[in-house]
PDB file of C-alpha atoms and ligand atoms in Angstrom:
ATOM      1  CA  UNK A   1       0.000   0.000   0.000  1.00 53.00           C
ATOM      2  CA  UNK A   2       2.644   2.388   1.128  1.00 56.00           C
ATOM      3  CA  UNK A   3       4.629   1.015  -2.111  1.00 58.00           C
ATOM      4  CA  UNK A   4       1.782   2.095  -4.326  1.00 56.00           C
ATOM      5  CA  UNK A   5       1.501   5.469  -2.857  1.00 53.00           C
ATOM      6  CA  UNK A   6       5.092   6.446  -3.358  1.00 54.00           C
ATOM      7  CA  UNK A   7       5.016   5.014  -6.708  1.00 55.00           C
ATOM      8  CA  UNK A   8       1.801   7.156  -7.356  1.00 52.00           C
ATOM      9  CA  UNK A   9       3.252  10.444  -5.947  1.00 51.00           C
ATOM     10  CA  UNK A  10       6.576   9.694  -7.727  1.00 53.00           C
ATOM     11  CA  UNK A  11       4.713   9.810 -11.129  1.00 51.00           C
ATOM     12  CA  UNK A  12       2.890  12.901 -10.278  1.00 49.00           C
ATOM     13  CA  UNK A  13       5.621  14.614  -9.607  1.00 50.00           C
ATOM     14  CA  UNK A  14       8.303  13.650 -11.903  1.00 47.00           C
ATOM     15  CA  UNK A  15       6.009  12.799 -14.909  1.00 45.00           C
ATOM     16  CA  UNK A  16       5.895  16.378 -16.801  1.00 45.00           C
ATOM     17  CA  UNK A  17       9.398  16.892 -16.889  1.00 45.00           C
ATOM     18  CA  UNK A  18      10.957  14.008 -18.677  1.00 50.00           C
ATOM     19  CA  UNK A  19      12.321  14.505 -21.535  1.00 60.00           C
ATOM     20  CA  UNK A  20      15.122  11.677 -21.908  1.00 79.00           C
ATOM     21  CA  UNK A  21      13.497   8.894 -22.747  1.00 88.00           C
ATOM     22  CA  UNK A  22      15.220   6.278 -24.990  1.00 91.00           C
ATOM     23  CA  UNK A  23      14.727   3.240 -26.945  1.00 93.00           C
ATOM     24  CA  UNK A  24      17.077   0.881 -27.300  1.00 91.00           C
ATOM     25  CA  UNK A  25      17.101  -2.283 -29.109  1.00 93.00           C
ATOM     26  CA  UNK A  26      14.055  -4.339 -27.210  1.00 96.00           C
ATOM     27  CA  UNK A  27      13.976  -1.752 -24.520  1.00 97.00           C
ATOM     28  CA  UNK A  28      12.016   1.450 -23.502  1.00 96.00           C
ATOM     29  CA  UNK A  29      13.874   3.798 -21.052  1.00 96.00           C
ATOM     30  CA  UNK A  30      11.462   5.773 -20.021  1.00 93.00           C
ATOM     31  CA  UNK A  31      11.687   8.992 -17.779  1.00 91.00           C
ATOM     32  CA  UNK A  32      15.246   8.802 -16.340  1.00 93.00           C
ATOM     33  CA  UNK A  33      15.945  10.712 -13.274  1.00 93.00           C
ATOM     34  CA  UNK A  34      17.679  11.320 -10.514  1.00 94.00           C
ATOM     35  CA  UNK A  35      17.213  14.022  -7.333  1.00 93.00           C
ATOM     36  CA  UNK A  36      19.559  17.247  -6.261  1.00 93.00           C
ATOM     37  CA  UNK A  37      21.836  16.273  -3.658  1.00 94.00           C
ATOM     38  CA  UNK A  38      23.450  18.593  -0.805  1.00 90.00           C
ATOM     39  CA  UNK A  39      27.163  19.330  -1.121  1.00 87.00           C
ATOM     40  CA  UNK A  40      29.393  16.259  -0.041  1.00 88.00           C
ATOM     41  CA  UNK A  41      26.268  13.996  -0.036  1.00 91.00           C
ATOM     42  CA  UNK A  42      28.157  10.110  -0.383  1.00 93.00           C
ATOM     43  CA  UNK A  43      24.875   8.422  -2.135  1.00 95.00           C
ATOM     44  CA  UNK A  44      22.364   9.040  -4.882  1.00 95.00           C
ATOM     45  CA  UNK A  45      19.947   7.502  -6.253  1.00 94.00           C
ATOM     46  CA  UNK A  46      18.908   6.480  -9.810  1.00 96.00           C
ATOM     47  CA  UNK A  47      15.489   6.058 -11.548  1.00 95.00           C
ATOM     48  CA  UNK A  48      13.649   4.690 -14.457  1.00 94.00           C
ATOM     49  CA  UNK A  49      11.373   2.752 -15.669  1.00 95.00           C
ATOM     50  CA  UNK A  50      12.721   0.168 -18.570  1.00 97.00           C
ATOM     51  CA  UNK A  51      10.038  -1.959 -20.475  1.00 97.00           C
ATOM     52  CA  UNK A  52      11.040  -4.746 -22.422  1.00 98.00           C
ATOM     53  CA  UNK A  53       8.915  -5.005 -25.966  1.00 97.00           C
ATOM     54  CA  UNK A  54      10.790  -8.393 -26.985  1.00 96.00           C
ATOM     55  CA  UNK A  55      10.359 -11.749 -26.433  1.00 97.00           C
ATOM     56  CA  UNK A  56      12.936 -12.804 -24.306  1.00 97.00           C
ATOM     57  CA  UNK A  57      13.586 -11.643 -20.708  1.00 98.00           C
ATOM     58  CA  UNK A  58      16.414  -9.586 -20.482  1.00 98.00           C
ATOM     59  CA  UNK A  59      18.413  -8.222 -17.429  1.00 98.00           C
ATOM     60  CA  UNK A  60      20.046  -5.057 -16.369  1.00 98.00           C
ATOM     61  CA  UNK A  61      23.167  -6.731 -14.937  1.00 97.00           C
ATOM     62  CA  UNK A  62      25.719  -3.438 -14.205  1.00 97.00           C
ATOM     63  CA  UNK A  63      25.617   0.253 -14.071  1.00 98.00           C
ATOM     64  CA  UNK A  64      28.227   2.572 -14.116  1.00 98.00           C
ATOM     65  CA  UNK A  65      28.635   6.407 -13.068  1.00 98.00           C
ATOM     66  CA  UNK A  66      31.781   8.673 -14.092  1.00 96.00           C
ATOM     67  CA  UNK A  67      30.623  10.859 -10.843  1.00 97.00           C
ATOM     68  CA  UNK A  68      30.452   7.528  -8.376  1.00 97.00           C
ATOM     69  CA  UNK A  69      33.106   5.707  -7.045  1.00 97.00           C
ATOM     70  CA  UNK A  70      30.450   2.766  -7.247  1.00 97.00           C
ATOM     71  CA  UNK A  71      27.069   2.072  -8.792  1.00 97.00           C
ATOM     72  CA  UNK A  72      25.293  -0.613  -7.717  1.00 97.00           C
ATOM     73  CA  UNK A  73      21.705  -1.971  -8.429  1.00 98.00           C
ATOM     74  CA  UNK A  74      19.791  -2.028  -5.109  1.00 97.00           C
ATOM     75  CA  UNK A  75      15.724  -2.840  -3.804  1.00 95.00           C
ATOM     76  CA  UNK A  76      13.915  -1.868  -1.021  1.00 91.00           C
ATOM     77  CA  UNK A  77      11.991  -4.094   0.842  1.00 85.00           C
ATOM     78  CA  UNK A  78      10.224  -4.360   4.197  1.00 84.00           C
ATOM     79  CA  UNK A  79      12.105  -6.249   6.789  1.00 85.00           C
ATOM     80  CA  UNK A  80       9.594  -6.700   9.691  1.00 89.00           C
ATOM     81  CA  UNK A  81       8.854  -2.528   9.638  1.00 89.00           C
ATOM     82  CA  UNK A  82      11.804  -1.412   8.768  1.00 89.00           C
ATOM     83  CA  UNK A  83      12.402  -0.242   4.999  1.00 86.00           C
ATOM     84  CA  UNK A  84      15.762  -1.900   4.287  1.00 91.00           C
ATOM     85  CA  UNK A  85      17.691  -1.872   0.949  1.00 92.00           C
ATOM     86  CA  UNK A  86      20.125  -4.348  -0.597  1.00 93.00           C
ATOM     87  CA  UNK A  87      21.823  -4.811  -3.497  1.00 95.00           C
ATOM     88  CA  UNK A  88      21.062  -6.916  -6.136  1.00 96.00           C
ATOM     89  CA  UNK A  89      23.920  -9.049  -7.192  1.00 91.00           C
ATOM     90  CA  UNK A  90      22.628 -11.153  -9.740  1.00 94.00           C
ATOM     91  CA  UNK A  91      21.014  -7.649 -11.316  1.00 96.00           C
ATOM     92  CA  UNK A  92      17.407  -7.242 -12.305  1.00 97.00           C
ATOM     93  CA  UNK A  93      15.150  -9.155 -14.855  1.00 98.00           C
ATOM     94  CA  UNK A  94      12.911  -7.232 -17.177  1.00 98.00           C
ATOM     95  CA  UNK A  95      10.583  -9.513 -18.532  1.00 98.00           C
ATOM     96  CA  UNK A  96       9.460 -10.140 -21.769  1.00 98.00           C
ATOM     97  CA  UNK A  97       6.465  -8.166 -22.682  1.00 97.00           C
ATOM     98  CA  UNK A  98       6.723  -6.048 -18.878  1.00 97.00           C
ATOM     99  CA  UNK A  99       8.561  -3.578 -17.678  1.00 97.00           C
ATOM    100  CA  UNK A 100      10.387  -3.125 -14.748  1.00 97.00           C
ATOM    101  CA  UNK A 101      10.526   0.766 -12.569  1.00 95.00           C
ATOM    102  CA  UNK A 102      12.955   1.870 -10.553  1.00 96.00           C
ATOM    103  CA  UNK A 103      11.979   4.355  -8.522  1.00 92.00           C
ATOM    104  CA  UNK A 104      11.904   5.875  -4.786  1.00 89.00           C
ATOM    105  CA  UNK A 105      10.978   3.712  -1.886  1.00 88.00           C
ATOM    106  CA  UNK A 106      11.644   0.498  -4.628  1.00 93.00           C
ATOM    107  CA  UNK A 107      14.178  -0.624  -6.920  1.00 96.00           C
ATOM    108  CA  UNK A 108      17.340   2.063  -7.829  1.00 96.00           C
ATOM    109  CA  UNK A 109      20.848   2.401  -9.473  1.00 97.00           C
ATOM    110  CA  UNK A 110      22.627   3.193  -6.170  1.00 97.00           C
ATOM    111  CA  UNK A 111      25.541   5.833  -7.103  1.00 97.00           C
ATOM    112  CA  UNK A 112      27.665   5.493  -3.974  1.00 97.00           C
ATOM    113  CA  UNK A 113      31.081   7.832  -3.614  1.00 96.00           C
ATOM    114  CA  UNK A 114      30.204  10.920  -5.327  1.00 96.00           C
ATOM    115  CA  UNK A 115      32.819  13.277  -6.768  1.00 95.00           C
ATOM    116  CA  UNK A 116      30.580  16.211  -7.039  1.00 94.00           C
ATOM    117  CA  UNK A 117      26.899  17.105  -6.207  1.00 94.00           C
ATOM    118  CA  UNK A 118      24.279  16.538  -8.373  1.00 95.00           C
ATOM    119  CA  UNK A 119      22.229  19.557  -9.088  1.00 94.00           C
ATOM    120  CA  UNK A 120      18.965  20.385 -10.215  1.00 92.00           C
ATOM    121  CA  UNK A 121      18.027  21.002 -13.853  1.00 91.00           C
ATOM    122  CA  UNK A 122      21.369  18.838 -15.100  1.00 94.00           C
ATOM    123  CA  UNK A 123      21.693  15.435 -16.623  1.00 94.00           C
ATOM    124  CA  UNK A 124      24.238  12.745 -14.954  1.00 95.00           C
ATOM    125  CA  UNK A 125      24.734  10.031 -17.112  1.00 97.00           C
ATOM    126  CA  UNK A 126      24.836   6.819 -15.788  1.00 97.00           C
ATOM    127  CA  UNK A 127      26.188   3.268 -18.309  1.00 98.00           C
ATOM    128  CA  UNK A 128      23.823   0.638 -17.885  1.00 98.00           C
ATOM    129  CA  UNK A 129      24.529  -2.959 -19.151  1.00 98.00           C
ATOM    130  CA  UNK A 130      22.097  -5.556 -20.023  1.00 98.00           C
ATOM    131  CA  UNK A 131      22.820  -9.217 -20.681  1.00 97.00           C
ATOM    132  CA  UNK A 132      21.527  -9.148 -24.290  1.00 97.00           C
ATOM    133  CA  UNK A 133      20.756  -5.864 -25.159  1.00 96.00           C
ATOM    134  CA  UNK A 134      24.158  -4.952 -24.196  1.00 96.00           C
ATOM    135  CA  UNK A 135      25.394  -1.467 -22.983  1.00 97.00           C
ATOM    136  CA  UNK A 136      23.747   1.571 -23.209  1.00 96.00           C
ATOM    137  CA  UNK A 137      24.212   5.767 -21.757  1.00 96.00           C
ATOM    138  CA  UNK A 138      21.298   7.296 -19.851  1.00 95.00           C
ATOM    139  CA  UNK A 139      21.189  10.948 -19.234  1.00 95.00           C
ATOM    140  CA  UNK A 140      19.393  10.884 -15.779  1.00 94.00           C
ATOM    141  CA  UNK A 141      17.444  14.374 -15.369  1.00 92.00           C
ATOM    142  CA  UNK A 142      18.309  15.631 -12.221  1.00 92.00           C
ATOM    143  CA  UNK A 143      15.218  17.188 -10.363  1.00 91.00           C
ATOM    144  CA  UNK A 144      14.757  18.295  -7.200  1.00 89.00           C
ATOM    145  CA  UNK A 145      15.734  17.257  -3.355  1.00 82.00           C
ATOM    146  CA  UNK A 146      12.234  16.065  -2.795  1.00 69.00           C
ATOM    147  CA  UNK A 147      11.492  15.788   0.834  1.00 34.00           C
ATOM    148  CA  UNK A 148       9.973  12.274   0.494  1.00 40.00           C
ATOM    149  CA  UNK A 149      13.226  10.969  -0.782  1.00 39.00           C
ATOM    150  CA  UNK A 150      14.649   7.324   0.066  1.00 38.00           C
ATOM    151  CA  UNK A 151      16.294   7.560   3.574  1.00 42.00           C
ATOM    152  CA  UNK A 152      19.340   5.509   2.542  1.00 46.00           C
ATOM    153  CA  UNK A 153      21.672   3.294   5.084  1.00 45.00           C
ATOM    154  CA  UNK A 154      24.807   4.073   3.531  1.00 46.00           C
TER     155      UNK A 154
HETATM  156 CU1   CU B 201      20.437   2.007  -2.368  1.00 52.30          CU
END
């Protein structure tokens, strides 16, 4: 339920403002974004929502960040009540025919070790590689620090 809300509010907010939306072999890669961090913030977080037109699942396996030290692919999930996050190591499946969204409060690209802030109204671009339709640059638009962003345990 609380999933479904953020997701909800996430789309209402971000929705009107993307403009970087790519397609790439099989794959949609739709509204790309991240947030504004503060200066010497360590962490941010990555979102979009990739669809998958083929017939074959596919799988975001890596993702790389010239500003991050590391980028990692991570979920949220409920453990007990606590909102935890992990990362993914085996990557994320986007299945045939669906679509997979990353997004606050669910799955991200976790850019960990930044070099520089991220600020709003620029693009970071982020690599992301997929087991077969290989690898691919995503300008993430960078919005604002919205107050209902993921609190992160880094
Ligand atoms: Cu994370």
């Amino acid at each position: 339920m609380i999933r479904t809300l953020l997701a909800v509010l996430a789309l209402t907010f971000a929705a009107p403002a993307f403009a970087h939306d790519i397609t790439f072999g099989d794959l949609q890669l739709n509204g790309p974004f991240a947030r504004a961090t503060l200066p010497n913030a360590p962490v941010a977080g990555g979102f979009v929502t990739i669809v998958n037109t083929g017939s074959e699942d596919d799988r975001l396996i890596s993702a790389t960040a010239e500003i991050a030290k590391d980028t990692q692919i991570h979920e949220m999930a409920m453990e007990g009540d606590v909102m935890k996050m992990r990362q993914l190591p085996d990557g994320l499946v986007i299945p045939a025919g669906g679509s997979v969204t990353l997004e606050p409060g669910g799955y991200h690209l976790m850019m960990m070790g930044l070099s520089a802030p991220l600020v709003e109204g620029e693009t970071v671009p982020v690599v992301l590689t997929f087991e077969k339709a290989g690898t691919v640059t995503l300008d993430l638009h960078i919005g604002g620090a919205a107050a209902d962003a993921p609190t992160h345990g880094h």
